[in-house]
Short mmCIF file of C-alpha atoms and ligand atoms in Angstrom, two decimals:
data_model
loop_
_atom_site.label_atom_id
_atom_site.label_comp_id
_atom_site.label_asym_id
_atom_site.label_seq_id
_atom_site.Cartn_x
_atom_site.Cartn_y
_atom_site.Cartn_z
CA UNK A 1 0.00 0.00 0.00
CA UNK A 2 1.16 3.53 -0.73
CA UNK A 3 1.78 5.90 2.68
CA UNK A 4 -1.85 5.31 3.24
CA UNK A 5 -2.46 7.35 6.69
CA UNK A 6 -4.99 5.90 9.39
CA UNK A 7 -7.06 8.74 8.64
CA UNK A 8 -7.00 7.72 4.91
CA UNK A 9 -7.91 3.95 5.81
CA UNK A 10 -10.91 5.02 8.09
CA UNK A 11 -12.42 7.06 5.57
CA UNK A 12 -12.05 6.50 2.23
CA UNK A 13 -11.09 3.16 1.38
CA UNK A 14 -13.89 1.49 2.69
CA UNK A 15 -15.39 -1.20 2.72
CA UNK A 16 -18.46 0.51 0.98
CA UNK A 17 -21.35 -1.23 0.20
CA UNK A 18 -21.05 -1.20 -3.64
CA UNK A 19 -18.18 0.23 -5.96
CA UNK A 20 -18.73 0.93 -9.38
CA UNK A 21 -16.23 1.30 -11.70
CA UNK A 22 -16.31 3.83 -14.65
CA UNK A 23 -18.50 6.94 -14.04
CA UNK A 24 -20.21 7.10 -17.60
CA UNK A 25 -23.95 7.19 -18.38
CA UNK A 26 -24.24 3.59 -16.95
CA UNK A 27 -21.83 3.79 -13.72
CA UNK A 28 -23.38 6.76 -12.67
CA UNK A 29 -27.11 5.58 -13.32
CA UNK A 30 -26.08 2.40 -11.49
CA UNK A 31 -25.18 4.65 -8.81
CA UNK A 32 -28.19 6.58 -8.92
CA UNK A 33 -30.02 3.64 -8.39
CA UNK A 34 -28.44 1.70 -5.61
CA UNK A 35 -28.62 5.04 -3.47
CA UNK A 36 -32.86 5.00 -4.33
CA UNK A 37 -33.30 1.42 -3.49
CA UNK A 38 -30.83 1.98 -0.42
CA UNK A 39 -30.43 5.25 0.56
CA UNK A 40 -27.72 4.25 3.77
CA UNK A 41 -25.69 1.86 1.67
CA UNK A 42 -22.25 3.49 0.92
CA UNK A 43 -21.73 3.68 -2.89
CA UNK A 44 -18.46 4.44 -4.71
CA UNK A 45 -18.21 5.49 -8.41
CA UNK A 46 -14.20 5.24 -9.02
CA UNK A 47 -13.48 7.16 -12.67
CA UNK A 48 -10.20 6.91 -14.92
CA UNK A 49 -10.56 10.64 -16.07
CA UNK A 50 -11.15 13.82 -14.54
CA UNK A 51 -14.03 13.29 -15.67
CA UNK A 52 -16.14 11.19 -17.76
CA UNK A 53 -13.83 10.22 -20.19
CA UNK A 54 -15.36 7.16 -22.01
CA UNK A 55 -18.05 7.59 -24.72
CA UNK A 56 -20.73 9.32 -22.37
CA UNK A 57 -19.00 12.68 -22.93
CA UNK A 58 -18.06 12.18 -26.67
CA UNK A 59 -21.17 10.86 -28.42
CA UNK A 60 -23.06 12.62 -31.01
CA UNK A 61 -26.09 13.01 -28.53
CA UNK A 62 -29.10 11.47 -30.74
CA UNK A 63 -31.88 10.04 -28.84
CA UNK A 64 -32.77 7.42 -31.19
CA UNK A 65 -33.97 4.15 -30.84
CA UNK A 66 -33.11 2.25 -34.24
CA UNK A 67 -33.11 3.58 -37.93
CA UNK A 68 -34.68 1.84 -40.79
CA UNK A 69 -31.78 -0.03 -42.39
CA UNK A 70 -30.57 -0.74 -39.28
CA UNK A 71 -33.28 -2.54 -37.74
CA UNK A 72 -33.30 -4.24 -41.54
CA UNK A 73 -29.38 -5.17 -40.74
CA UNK A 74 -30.55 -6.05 -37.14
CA UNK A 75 -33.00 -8.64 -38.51
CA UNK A 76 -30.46 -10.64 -40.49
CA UNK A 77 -28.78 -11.14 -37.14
CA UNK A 78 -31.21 -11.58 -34.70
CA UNK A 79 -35.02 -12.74 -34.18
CA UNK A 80 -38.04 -10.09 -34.71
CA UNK A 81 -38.53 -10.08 -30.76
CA UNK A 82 -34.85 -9.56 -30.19
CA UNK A 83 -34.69 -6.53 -32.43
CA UNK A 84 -37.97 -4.67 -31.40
CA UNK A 85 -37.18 -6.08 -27.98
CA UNK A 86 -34.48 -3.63 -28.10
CA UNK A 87 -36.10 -0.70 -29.61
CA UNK A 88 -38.39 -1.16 -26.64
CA UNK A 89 -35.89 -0.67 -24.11
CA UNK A 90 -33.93 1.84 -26.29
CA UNK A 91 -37.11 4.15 -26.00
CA UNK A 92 -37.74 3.11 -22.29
CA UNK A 93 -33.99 4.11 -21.36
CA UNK A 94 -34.85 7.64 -23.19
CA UNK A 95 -37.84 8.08 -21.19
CA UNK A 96 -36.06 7.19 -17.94
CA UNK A 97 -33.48 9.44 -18.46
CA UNK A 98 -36.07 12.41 -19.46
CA UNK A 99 -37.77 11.92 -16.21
CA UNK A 100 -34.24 11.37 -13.92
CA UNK A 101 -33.23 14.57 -15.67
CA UNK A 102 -35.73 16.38 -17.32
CA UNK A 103 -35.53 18.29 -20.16
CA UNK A 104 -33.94 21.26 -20.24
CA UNK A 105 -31.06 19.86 -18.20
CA UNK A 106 -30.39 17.23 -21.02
CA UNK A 107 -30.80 19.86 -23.55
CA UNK A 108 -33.57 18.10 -25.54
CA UNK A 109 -34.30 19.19 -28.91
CA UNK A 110 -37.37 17.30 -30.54
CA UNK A 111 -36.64 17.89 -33.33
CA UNK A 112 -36.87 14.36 -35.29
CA UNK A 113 -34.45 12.16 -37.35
CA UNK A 114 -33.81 11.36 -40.79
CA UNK A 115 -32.33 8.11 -42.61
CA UNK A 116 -30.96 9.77 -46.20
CA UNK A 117 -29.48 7.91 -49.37
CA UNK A 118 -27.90 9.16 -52.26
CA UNK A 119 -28.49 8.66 -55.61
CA UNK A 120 -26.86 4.94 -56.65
CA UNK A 121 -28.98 3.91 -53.88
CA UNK A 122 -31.93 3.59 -55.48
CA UNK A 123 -32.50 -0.12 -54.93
CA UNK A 124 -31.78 0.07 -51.56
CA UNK A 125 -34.18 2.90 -50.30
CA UNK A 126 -36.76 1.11 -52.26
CA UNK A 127 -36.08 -2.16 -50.19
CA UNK A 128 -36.27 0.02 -47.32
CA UNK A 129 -39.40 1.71 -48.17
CA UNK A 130 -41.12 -1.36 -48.79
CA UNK A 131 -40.21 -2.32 -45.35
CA UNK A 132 -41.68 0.58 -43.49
CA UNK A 133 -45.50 -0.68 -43.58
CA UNK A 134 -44.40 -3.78 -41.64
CA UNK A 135 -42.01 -1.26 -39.11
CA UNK A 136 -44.41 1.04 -38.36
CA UNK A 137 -47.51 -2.14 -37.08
CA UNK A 138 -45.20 -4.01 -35.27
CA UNK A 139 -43.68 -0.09 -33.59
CA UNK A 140 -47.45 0.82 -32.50
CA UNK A 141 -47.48 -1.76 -29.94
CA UNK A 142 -44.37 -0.22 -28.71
CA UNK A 143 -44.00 3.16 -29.25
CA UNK A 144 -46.70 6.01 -28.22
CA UNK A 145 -46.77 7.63 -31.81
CA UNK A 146 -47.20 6.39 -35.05
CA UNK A 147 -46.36 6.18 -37.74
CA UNK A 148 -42.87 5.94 -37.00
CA UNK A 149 -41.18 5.60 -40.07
CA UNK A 150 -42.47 7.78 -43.41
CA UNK A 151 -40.87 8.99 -46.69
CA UNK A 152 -40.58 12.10 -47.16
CA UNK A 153 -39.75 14.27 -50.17
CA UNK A 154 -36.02 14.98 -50.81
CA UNK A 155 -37.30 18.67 -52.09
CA UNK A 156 -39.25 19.54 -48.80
CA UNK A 157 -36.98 17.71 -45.94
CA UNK A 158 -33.35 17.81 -48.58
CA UNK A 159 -32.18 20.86 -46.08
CA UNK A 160 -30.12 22.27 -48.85
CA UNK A 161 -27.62 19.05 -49.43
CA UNK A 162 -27.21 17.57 -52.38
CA UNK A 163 -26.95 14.28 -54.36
CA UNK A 164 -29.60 12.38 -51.79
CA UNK A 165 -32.35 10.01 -53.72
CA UNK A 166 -34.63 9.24 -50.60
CA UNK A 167 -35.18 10.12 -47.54
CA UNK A 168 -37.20 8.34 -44.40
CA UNK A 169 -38.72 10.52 -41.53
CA UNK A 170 -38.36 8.64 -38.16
CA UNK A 171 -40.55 10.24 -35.64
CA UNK A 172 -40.18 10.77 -32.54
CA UNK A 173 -36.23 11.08 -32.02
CA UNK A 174 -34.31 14.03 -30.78
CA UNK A 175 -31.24 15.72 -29.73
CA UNK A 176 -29.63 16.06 -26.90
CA UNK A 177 -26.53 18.42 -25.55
CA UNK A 178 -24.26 15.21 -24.37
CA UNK A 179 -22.03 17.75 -22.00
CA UNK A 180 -25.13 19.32 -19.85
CA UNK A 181 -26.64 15.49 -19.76
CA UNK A 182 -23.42 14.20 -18.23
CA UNK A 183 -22.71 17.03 -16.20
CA UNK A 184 -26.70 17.38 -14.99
CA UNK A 185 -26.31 13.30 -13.88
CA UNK A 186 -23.20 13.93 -12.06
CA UNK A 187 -24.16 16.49 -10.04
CA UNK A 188 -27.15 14.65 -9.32
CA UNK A 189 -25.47 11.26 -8.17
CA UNK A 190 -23.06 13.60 -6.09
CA UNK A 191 -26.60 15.32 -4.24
CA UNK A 192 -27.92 11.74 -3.64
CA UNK A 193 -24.58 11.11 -1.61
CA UNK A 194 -22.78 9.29 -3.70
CA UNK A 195 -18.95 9.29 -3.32
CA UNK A 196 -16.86 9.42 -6.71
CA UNK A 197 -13.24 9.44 -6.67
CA UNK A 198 -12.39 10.30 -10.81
CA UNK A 199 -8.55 10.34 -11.96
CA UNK A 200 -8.55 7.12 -10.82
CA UNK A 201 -7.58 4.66 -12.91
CA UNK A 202 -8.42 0.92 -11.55
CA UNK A 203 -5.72 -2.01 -12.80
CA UNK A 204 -7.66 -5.30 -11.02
CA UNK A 205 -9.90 -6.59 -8.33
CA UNK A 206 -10.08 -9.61 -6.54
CA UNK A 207 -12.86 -11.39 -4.37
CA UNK A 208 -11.57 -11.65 -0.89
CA UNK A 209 -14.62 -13.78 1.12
CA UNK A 210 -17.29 -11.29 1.25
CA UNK A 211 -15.72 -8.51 -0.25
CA UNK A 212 -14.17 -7.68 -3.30
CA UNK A 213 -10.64 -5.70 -2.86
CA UNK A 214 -9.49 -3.21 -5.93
CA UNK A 215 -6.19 -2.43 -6.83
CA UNK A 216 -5.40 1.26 -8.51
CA UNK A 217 -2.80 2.65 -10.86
CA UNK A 218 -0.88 4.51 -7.57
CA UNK A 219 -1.34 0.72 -5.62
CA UNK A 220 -4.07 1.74 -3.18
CA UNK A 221 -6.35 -0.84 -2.57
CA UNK A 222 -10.02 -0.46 -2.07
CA UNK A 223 -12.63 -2.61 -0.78
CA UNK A 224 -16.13 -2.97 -1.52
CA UNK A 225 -19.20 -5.87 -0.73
CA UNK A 226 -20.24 -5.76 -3.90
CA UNK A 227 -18.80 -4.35 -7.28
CA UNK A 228 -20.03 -3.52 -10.58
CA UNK A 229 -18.36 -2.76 -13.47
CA UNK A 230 -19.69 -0.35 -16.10
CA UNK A 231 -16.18 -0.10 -18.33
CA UNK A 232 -17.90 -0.28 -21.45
CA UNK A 233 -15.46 -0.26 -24.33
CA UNK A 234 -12.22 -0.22 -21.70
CA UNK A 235 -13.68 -3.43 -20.15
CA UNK A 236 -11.64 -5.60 -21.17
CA UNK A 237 -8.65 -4.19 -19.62
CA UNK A 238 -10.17 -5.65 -16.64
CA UNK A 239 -11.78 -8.91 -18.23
CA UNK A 240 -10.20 -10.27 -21.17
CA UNK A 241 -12.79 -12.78 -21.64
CA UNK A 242 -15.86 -11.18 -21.90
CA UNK A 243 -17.05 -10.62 -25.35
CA UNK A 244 -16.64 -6.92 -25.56
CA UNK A 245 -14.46 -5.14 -27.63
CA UNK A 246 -13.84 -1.51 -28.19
CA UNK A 247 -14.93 0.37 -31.30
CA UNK A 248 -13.48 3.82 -31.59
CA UNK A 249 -15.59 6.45 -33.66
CA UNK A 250 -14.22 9.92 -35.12
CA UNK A 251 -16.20 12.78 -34.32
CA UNK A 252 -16.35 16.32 -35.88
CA UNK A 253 -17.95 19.81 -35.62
CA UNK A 254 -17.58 23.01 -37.41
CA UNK A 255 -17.32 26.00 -36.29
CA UNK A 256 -20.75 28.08 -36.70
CA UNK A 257 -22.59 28.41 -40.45
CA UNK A 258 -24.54 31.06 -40.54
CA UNK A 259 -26.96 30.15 -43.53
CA UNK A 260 -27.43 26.49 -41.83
CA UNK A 261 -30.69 24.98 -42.90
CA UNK A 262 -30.07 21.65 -41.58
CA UNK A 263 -32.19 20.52 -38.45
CA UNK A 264 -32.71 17.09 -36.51
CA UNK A 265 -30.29 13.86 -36.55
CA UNK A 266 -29.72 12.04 -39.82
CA UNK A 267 -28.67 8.79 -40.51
CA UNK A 268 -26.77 7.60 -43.62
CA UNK A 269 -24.91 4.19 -45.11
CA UNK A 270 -26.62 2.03 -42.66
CA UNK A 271 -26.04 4.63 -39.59
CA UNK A 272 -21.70 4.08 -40.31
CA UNK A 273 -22.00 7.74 -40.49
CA UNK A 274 -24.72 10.01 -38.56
CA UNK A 275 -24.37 14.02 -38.04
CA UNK A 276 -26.74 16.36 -37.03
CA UNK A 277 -26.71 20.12 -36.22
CA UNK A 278 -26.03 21.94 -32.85
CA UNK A 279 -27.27 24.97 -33.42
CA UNK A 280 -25.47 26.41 -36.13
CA UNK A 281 -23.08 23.93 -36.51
CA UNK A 282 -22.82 20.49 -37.78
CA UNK A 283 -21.46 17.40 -35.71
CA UNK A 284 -20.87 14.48 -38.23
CA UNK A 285 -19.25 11.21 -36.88
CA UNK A 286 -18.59 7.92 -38.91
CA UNK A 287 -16.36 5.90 -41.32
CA UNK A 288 -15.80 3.31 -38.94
CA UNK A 289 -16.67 0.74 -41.27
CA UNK A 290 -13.09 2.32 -43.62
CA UNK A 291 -11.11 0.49 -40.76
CA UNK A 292 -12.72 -2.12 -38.69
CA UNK A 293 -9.07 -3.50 -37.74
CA UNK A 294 -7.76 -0.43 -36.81
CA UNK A 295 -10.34 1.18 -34.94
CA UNK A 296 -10.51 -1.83 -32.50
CA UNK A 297 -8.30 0.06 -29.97
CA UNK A 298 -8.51 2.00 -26.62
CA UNK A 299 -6.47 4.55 -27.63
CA UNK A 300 -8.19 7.87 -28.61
CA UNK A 301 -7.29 9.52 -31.79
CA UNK A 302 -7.83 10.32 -35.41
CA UNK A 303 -6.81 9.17 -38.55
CA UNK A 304 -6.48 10.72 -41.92
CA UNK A 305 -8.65 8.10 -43.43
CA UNK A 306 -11.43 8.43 -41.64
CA UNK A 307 -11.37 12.36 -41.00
CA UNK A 308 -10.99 13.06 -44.54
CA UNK A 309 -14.05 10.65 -45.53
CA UNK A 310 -15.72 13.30 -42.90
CA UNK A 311 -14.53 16.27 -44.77
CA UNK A 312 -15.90 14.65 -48.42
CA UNK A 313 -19.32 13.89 -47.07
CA UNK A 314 -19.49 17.39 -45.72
CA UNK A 315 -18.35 19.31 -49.15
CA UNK A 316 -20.15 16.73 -51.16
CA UNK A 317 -23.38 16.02 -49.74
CA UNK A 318 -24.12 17.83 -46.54
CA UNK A 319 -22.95 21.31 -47.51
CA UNK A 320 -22.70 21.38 -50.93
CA UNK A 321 -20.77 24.85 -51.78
CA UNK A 322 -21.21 25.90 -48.33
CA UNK A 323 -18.01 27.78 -46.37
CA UNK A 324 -17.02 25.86 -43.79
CA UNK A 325 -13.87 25.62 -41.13
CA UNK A 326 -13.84 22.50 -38.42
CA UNK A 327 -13.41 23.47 -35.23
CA UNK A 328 -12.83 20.37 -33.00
CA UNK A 329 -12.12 16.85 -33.86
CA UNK A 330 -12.33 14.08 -31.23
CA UNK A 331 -13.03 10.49 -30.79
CA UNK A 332 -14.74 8.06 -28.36
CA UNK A 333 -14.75 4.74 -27.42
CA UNK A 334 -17.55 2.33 -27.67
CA UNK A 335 -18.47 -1.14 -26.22
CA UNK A 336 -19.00 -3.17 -29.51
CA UNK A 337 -19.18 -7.34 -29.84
CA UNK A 338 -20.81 -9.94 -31.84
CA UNK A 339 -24.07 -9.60 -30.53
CA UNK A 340 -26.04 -6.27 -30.50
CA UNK A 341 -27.77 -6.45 -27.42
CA UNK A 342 -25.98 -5.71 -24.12
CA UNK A 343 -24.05 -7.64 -21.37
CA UNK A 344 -26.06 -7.34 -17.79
CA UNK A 345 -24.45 -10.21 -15.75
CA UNK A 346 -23.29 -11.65 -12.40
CA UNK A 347 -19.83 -13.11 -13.40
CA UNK A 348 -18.78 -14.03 -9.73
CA UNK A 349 -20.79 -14.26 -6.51
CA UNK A 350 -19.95 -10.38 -5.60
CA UNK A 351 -19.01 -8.69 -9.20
CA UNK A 352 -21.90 -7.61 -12.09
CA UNK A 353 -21.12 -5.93 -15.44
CA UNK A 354 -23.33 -3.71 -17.29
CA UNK A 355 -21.17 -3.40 -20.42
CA UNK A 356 -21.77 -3.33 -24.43
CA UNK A 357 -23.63 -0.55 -25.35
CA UNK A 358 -22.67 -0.81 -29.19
CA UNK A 359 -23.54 3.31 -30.30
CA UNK A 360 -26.54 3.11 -28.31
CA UNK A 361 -25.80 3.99 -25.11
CA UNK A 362 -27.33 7.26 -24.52
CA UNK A 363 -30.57 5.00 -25.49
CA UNK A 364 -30.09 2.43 -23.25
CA UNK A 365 -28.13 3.75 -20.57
CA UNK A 366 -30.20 4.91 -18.04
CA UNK A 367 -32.03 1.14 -18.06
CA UNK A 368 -29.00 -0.41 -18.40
CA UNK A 369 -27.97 1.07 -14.69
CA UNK A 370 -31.53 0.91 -13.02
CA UNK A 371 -31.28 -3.35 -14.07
CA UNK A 372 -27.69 -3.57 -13.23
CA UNK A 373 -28.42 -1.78 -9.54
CA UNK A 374 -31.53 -4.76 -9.29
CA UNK A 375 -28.90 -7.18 -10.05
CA UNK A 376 -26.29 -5.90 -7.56
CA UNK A 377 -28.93 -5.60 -4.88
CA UNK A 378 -30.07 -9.62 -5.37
CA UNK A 379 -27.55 -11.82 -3.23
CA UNK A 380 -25.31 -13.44 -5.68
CA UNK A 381 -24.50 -15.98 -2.75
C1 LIG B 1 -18.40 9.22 -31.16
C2 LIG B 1 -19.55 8.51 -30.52
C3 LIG B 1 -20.84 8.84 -30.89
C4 LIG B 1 -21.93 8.21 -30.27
N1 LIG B 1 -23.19 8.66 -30.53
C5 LIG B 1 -24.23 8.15 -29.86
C6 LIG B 1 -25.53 8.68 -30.02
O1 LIG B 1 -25.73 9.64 -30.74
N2 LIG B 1 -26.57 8.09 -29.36
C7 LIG B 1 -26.38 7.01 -28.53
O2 LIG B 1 -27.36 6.49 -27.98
N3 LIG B 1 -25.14 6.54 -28.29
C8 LIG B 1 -24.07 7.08 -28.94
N4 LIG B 1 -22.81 6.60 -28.71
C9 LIG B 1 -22.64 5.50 -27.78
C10 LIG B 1 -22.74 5.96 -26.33
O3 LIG B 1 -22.02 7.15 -26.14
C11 LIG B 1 -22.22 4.86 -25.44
O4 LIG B 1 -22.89 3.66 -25.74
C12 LIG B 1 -22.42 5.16 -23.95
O5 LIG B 1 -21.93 6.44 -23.64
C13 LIG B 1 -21.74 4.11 -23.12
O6 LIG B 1 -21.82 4.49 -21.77
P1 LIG B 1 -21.05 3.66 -20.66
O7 LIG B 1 -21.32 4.31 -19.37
O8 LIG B 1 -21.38 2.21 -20.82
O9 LIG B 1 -19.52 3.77 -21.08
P2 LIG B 1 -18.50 4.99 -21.01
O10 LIG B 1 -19.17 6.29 -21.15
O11 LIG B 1 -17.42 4.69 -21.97
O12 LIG B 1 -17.99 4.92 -19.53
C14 LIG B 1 -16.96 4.06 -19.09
C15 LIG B 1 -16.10 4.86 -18.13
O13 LIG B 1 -15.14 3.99 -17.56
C16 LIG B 1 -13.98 4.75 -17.35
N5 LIG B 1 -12.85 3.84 -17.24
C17 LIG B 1 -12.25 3.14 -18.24
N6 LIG B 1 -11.24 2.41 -17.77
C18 LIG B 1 -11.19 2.63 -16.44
C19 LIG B 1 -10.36 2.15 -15.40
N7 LIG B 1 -9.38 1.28 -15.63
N8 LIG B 1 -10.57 2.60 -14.13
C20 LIG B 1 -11.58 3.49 -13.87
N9 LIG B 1 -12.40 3.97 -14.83
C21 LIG B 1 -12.21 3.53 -16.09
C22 LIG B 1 -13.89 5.65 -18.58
O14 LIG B 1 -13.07 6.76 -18.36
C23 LIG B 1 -15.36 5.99 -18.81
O15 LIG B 1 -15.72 7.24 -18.25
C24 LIG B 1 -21.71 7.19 -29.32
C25 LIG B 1 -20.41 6.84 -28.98
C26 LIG B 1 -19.33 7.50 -29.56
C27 LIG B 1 -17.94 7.13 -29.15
#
């Protein structure tokens, strides 16, 4: 142990009743959680960064639940329950983190989302289209508003780009300013007496009888009754052998456009690449699918490759003769794996994960933590 003081081992390095570790959408939800269901138990978020430093704080901020092409892709994967299954608890993780929140702290724009293709598409946003009857009957019984999917006319909804052939409507999704979400849920787990430690970066853990000890970076060890671990896309630094691996994504926005037309979240090439506006600006993120291999990785960063398949889709399609200058470029790192849906389990009598979010997670978040805080709470004995 490092020059820990008495003082120090009294106070802060417990045992608490539950640790969690990573302090993203899903660590702190978990948090949130644990301290409704038990308001005396001692909880412990323990974060690598300053703060939130995963891909709760670099996302694109859509509150979507599953675009056209994808749920098509979805259903070549998985069975029809499975997929709406998920759309279900997509939407249900929005709502819950509406009413944890509300909306003005999460910045909510309602302003709807888009799935475009360009022209040498054709064929596929026909396929698509012809699909959208049997979406939007099997999406009543699931979501409150309907119909969820609709074409629209590339002259009326085209916002000014160029080169699209079709585009689908999809009701009911919205924006959301990722920073003020984050921030808004931190402060909030911090008022419901929550203790979070960030720049701490954890290296292992190990059960020890009834309590699970965890080792840090600067060798302090921690104990805590029951653990659970909300890594995400940095998980398997911890657990090698869960099936989770990361997927970075390349993020962009310009700097301010004053004759910007463009409003809501659009999807395009079977949601590789999605970009939206923030007020007069436009975020665009994608091109994952240019590198599979080499975006499998921890390490933040961005690549030529990828940022200048950004830059094209913004001077050829998005702002077509339009004057623009990026201002920031950033990346994030997801939870990705074979399967879409994500991992909620016990993997030892004391230690849960709630890990896998795929791009989804400011969807499914919020659930994610509120079933991986029932988990924690059952006796895993
Ligand atoms: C560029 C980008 C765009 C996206 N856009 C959207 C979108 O529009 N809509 C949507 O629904 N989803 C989107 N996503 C996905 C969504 O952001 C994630 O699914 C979600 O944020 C995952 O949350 P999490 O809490 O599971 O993981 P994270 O937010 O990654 O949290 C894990 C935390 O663990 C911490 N950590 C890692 N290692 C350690 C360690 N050793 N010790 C302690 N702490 C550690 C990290 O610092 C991090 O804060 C996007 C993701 C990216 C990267």
């Amino acid at each position: 142990m490092n020059n820990i003081s008495f003082w120090e081992k009294e106070s802060f390095l417990g045992p608490y009743d539950f640790v969690i570790l990573g302090g993203g959408i899903v660590g702190l939800s978990t948090a949130l959680h644990l301290k409704k269901q038990q308001p005396e138990a001692s909880v412990l978020v323990l974060e690598r960064g300053t703060f939130p430093s995963g891909a709760s704080t670099k996302n694109a901020g859509f509150a979507c639940f599953g675009s056209p092409t994808e749920l098509l892709d979805d259903l070549t994967k998985m069975s029809t329950e499975q997929v709406y299954g998920l759309v279900q608890k997509r939407y249900r993780g929005l709502q819950l983190l509406q009413e944890t929140l509300g909306p003005e702290a999460i910045g909510l724009e309602p302003q709807g989302g888009y799935e475009v293709f360009r022209i040498g598409q054709e064929n596929h946003f026909l396929n698509t289209v012809q699909s959208l009857p049997e979406f939007n009957t099997a999406l009543r019984e699931i979501l409150p508003f309907s119909p969820v999917f609709r074409e629209v006319s590339v002259e009326d909804y085209g916002f000014g780009m160029q080169g699209l052939c079709g585009i689908i409507r999809i009701e009911g999704e919205a924006q959301i300013h990722t920073g003020k979400m984050m921030k808004a849920l931190w402060q909030k787990v911090l008022k419901a007496g929550v203790m979070i430690l960030s720049g701490v970066c954890v290296t292992g853990f190990h059960e020890e009888g009834q309590q699970v000890s965890i080792q840090t970076l600067d060798h302090t060890n921690i104990l805590g009754r029951k653990l659970c671990i909300t890594m995400n896309g940095f998980t398997q630094s911890l657990i090698p052998e869960l099936p989770v691996k990361p997927g970075r994504a390349q993020v962009l926005i310009t700097k301010p456009i004053e004759s910007l037309k463009l409003r809501g979240s659009f999807h395009y090439d079977a949601g590789y690449y999605y970009f939206r506006n923030v007020g007069n600006r436009i975020l665009l993120g994608g091109g994952r699918n240019l590198d599979f291999a080499g975006e499998e990785t921890m390490e933040m960063g961005n690549t030529p490759k990828i940022m200048d398949s950004l830059h094209l889709l913004l001077q050829e399609m998005i702002l077509p003769g339009v004057l623009f200058e990026e201002d920031i470029r950033w990346s994030g790192i997801m939870g990705v794996g074979p399967e879409k849906n994500y991992i909620l389990e016990r993997i030892s009598p004391n230690v849960c994960v709630g890990v896998r979010m795929g791009g989804m997670g400011v969807a499914l978040g919020s659930l994610v933590g509120l079933e991986l805080s029932e988990l924690a709470l059952i006796s895993g004995n």
